[in-house]
mmCIF file of C-alpha atoms in Angstrom:
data_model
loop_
_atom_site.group_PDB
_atom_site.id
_atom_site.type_symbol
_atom_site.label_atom_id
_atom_site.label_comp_id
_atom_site.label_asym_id
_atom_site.label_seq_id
_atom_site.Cartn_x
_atom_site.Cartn_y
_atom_site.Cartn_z
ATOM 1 C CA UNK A 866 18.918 31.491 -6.186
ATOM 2 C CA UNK A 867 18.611 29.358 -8.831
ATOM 3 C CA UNK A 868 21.611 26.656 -8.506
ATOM 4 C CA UNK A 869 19.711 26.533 -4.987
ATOM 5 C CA UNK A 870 16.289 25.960 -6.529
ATOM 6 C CA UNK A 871 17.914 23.589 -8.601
ATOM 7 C CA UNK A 872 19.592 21.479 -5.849
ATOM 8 C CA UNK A 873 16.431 21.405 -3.788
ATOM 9 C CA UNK A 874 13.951 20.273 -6.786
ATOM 10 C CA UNK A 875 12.430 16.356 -6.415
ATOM 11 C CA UNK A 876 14.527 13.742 -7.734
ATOM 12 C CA UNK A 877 12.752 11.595 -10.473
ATOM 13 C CA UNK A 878 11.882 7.892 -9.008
ATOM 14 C CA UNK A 879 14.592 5.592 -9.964
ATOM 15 C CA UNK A 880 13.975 2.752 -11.784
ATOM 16 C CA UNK A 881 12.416 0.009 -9.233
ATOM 17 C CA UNK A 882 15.414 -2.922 -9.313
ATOM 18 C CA UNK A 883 18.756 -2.679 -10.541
ATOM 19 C CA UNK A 884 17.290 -5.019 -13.192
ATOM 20 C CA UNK A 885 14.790 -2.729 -14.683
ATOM 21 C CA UNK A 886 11.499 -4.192 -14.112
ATOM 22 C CA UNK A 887 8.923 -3.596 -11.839
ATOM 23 C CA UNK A 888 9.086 -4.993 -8.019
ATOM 24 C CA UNK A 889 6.462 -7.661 -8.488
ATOM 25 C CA UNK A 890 4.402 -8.247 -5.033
ATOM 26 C CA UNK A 891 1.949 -11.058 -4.796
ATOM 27 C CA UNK A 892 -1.362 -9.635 -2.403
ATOM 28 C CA UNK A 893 -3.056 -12.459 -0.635
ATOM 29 C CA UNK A 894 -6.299 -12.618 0.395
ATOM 30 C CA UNK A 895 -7.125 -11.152 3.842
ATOM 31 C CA UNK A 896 -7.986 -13.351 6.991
ATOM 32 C CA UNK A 897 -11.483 -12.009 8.254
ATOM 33 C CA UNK A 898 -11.634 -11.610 12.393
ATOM 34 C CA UNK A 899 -15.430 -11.209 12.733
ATOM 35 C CA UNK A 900 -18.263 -12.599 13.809
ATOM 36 C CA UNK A 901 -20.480 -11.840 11.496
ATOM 37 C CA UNK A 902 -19.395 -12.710 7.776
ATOM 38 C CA UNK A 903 -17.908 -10.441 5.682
ATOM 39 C CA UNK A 904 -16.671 -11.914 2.665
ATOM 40 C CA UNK A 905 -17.857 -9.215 0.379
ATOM 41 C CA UNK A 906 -14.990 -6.732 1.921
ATOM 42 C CA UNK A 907 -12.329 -9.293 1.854
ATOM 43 C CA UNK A 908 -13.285 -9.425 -2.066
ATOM 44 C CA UNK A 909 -13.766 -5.731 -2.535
ATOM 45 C CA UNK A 910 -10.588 -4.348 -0.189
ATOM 46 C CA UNK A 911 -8.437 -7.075 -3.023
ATOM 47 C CA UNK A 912 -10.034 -5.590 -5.916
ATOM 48 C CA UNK A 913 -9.648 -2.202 -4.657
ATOM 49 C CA UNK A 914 -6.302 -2.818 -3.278
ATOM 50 C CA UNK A 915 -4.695 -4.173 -6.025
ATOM 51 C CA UNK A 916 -5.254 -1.405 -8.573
ATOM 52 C CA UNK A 917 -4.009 0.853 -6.261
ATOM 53 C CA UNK A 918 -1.018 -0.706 -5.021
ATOM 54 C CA UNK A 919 0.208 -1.047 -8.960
ATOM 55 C CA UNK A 920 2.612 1.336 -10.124
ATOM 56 C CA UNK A 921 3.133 1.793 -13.924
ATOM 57 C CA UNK A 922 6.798 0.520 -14.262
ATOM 58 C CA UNK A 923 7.586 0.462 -10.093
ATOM 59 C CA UNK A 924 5.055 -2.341 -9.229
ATOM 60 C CA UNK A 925 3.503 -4.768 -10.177
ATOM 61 C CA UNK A 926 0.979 -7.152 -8.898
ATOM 62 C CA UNK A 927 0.662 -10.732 -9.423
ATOM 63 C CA UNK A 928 -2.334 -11.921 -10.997
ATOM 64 C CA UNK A 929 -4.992 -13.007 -8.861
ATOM 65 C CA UNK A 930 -5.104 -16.650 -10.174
ATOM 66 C CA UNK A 931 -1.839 -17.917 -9.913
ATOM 67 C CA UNK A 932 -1.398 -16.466 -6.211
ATOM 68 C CA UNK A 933 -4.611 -18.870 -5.180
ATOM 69 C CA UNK A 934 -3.303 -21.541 -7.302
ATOM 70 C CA UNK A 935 -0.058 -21.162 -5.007
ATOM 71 C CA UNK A 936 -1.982 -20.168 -2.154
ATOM 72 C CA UNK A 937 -3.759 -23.993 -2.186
ATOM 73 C CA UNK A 938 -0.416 -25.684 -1.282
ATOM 74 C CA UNK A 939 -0.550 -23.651 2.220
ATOM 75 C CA UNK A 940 -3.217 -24.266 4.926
ATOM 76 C CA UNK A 941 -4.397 -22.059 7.658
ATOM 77 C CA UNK A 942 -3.250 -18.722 8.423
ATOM 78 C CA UNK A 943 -0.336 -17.061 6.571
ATOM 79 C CA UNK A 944 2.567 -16.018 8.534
ATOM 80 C CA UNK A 945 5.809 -14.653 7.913
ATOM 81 C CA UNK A 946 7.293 -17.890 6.766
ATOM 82 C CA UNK A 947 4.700 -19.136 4.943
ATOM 83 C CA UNK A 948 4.466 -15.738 2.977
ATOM 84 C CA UNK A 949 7.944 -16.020 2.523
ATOM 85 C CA UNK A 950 7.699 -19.208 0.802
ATOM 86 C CA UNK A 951 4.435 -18.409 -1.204
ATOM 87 C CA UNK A 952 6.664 -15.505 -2.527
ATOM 88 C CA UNK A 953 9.124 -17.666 -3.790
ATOM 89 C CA UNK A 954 7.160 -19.960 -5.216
ATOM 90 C CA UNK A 955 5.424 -17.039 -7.248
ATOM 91 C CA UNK A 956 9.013 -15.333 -7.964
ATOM 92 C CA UNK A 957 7.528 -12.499 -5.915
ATOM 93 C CA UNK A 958 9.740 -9.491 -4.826
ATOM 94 C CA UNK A 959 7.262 -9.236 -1.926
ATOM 95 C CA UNK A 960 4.200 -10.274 -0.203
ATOM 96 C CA UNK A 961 1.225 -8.205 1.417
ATOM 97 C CA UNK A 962 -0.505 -10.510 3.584
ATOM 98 C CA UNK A 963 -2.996 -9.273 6.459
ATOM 99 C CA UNK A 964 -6.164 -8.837 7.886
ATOM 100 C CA UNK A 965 -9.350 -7.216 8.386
ATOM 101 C CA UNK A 966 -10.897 -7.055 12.298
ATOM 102 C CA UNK A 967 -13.834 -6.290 13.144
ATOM 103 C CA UNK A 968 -15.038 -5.462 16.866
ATOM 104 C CA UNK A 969 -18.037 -4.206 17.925
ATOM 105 C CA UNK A 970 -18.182 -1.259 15.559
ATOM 106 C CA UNK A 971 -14.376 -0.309 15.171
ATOM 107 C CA UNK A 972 -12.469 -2.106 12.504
ATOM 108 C CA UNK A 973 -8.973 -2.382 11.599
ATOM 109 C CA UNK A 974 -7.057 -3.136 8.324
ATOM 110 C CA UNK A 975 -3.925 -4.557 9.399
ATOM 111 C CA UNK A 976 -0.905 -5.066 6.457
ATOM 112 C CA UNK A 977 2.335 -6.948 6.782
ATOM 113 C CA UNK A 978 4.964 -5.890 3.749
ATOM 114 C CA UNK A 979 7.620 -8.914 3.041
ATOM 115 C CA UNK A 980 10.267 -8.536 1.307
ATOM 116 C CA UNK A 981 11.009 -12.436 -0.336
ATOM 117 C CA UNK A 982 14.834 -11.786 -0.349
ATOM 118 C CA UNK A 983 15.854 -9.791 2.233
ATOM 119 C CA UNK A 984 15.696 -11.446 5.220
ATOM 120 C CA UNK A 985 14.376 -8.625 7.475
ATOM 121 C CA UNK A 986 11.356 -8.875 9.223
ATOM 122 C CA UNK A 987 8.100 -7.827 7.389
ATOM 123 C CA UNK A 988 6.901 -4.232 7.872
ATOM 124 C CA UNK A 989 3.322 -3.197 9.212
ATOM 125 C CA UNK A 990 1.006 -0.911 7.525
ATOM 126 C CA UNK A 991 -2.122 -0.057 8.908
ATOM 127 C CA UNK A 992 -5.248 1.790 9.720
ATOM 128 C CA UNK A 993 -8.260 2.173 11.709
ATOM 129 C CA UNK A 994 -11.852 3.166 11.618
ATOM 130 C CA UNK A 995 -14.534 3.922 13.770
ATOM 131 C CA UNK A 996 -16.789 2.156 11.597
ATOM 132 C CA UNK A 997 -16.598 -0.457 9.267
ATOM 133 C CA UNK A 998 -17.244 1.624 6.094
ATOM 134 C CA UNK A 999 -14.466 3.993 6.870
ATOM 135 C CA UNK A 1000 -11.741 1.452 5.730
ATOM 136 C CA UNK A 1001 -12.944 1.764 2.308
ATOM 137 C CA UNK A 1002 -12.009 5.478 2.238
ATOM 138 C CA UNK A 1003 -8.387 4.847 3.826
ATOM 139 C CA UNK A 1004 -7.625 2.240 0.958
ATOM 140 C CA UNK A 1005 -5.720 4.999 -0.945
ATOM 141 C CA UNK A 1006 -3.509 5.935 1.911
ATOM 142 C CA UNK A 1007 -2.582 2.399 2.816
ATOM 143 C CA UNK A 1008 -1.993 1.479 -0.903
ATOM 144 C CA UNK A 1009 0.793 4.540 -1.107
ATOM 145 C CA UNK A 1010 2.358 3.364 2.351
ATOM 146 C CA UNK A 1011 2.902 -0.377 1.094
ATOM 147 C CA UNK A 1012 4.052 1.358 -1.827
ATOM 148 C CA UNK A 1013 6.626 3.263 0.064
ATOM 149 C CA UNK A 1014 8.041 0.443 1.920
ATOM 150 C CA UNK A 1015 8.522 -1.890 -1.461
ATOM 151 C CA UNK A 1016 10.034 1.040 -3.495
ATOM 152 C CA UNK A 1017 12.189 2.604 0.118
ATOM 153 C CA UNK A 1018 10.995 6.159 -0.756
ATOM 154 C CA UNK A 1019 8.478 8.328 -0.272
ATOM 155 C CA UNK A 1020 5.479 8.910 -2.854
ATOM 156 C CA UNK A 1021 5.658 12.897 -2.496
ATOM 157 C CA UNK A 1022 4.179 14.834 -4.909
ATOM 158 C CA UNK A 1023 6.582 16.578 -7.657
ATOM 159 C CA UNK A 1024 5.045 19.926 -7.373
ATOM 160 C CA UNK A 1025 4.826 22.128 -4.609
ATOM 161 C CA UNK A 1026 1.602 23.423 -3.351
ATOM 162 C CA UNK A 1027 0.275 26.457 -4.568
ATOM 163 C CA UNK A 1028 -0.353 29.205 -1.919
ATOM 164 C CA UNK A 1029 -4.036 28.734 -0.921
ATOM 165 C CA UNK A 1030 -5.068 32.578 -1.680
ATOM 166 C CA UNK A 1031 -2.090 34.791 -3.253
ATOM 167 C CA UNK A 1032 -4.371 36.938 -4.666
ATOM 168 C CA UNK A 1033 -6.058 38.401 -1.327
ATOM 169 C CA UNK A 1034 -2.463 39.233 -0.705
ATOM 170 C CA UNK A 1035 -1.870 40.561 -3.848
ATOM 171 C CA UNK A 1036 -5.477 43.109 -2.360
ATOM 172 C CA UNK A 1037 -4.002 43.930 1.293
ATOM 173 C CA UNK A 1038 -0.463 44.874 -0.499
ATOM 174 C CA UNK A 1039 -2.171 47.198 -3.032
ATOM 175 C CA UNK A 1040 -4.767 48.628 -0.284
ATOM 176 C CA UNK A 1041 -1.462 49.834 2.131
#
């Protein structure tokens, strides 16, 4: 059983490049599709976003500054090639570029996931609300699934659940 046990135990991460450091990802600032304005969530989804997204010796995000210092060479919306040249001007590993829409009542938080060197498309990360507000609580989810798709492995949890009630069992066994 053990040697099993053993075999089928979590793997520690690995370290995040083959040089060492951290994947560094520079976030940009979303594009707002609304009619009404809503500045104040493309500044609080950033602030929120990028503490979450930051993973002590995995990732590591730019700092704010020099991303809109870069950012002021580009004009209009960011695409794929523009993010792919902001990243390189920053030395970024990758870019998160995106948006936030906003119809009606329904909103959607809508991620793209560059990598600068590799030459693949970017992936998509998002999610979806009913309401506006709801984003804010999904901001934890969509942090770990950027996460996943810089690292290329899942963020699982290296302990397995408890059983929810083992001592009710523990009961019914001693009651037959």
């Amino acid at each position: 059983f053990a040697p099993w046990a053993l075999a089928q135990a979590p793997q520690a991460p690995q370290p995040a490049q083959k040089g060492g450091g951290p994947f560094k990802v520079a976030l940009l600032p979303l594009s707002i599709h609304s009619p009404e304005n809503l500045e104040y969530m493309r500044e609080g989804l950033y602030a929120m976003f990028s503490s979450r997204v930051e993973l002590e010796g995995r990732v590591s995000v730019l700092e704010r500054s020099a991303v809109k210092k870069a950012l002021s060479q580009f004009s209009g919306e960011i695409d794929s090639e523009a993010a792919q040249k902001l990243g390189e001007t920053l030395g970024a590993d990758f870019v998160v570029f995106g948006s936030l829409t906003k119809l009606g009542d329904t909103a959607s938080l809508d991620l793209k996931v560059l990598e600068v060197k590799g030459g693949k498309p970017p992936s998509s990360v998002y999610v979806q609300a009913k309401k506006l507000e709801e984003i804010i609580g999904q901001v934890d989810m969509l942090a770990r699934r950027v996460d996943e798709k810089i690292l290329g492995y899942p963020l699982t949890p290296l302990v397995a659940p408890v059983a929810e009630k083992p001592v009710e069992k523990a009961k019914e066994v001693a009651a037959i």
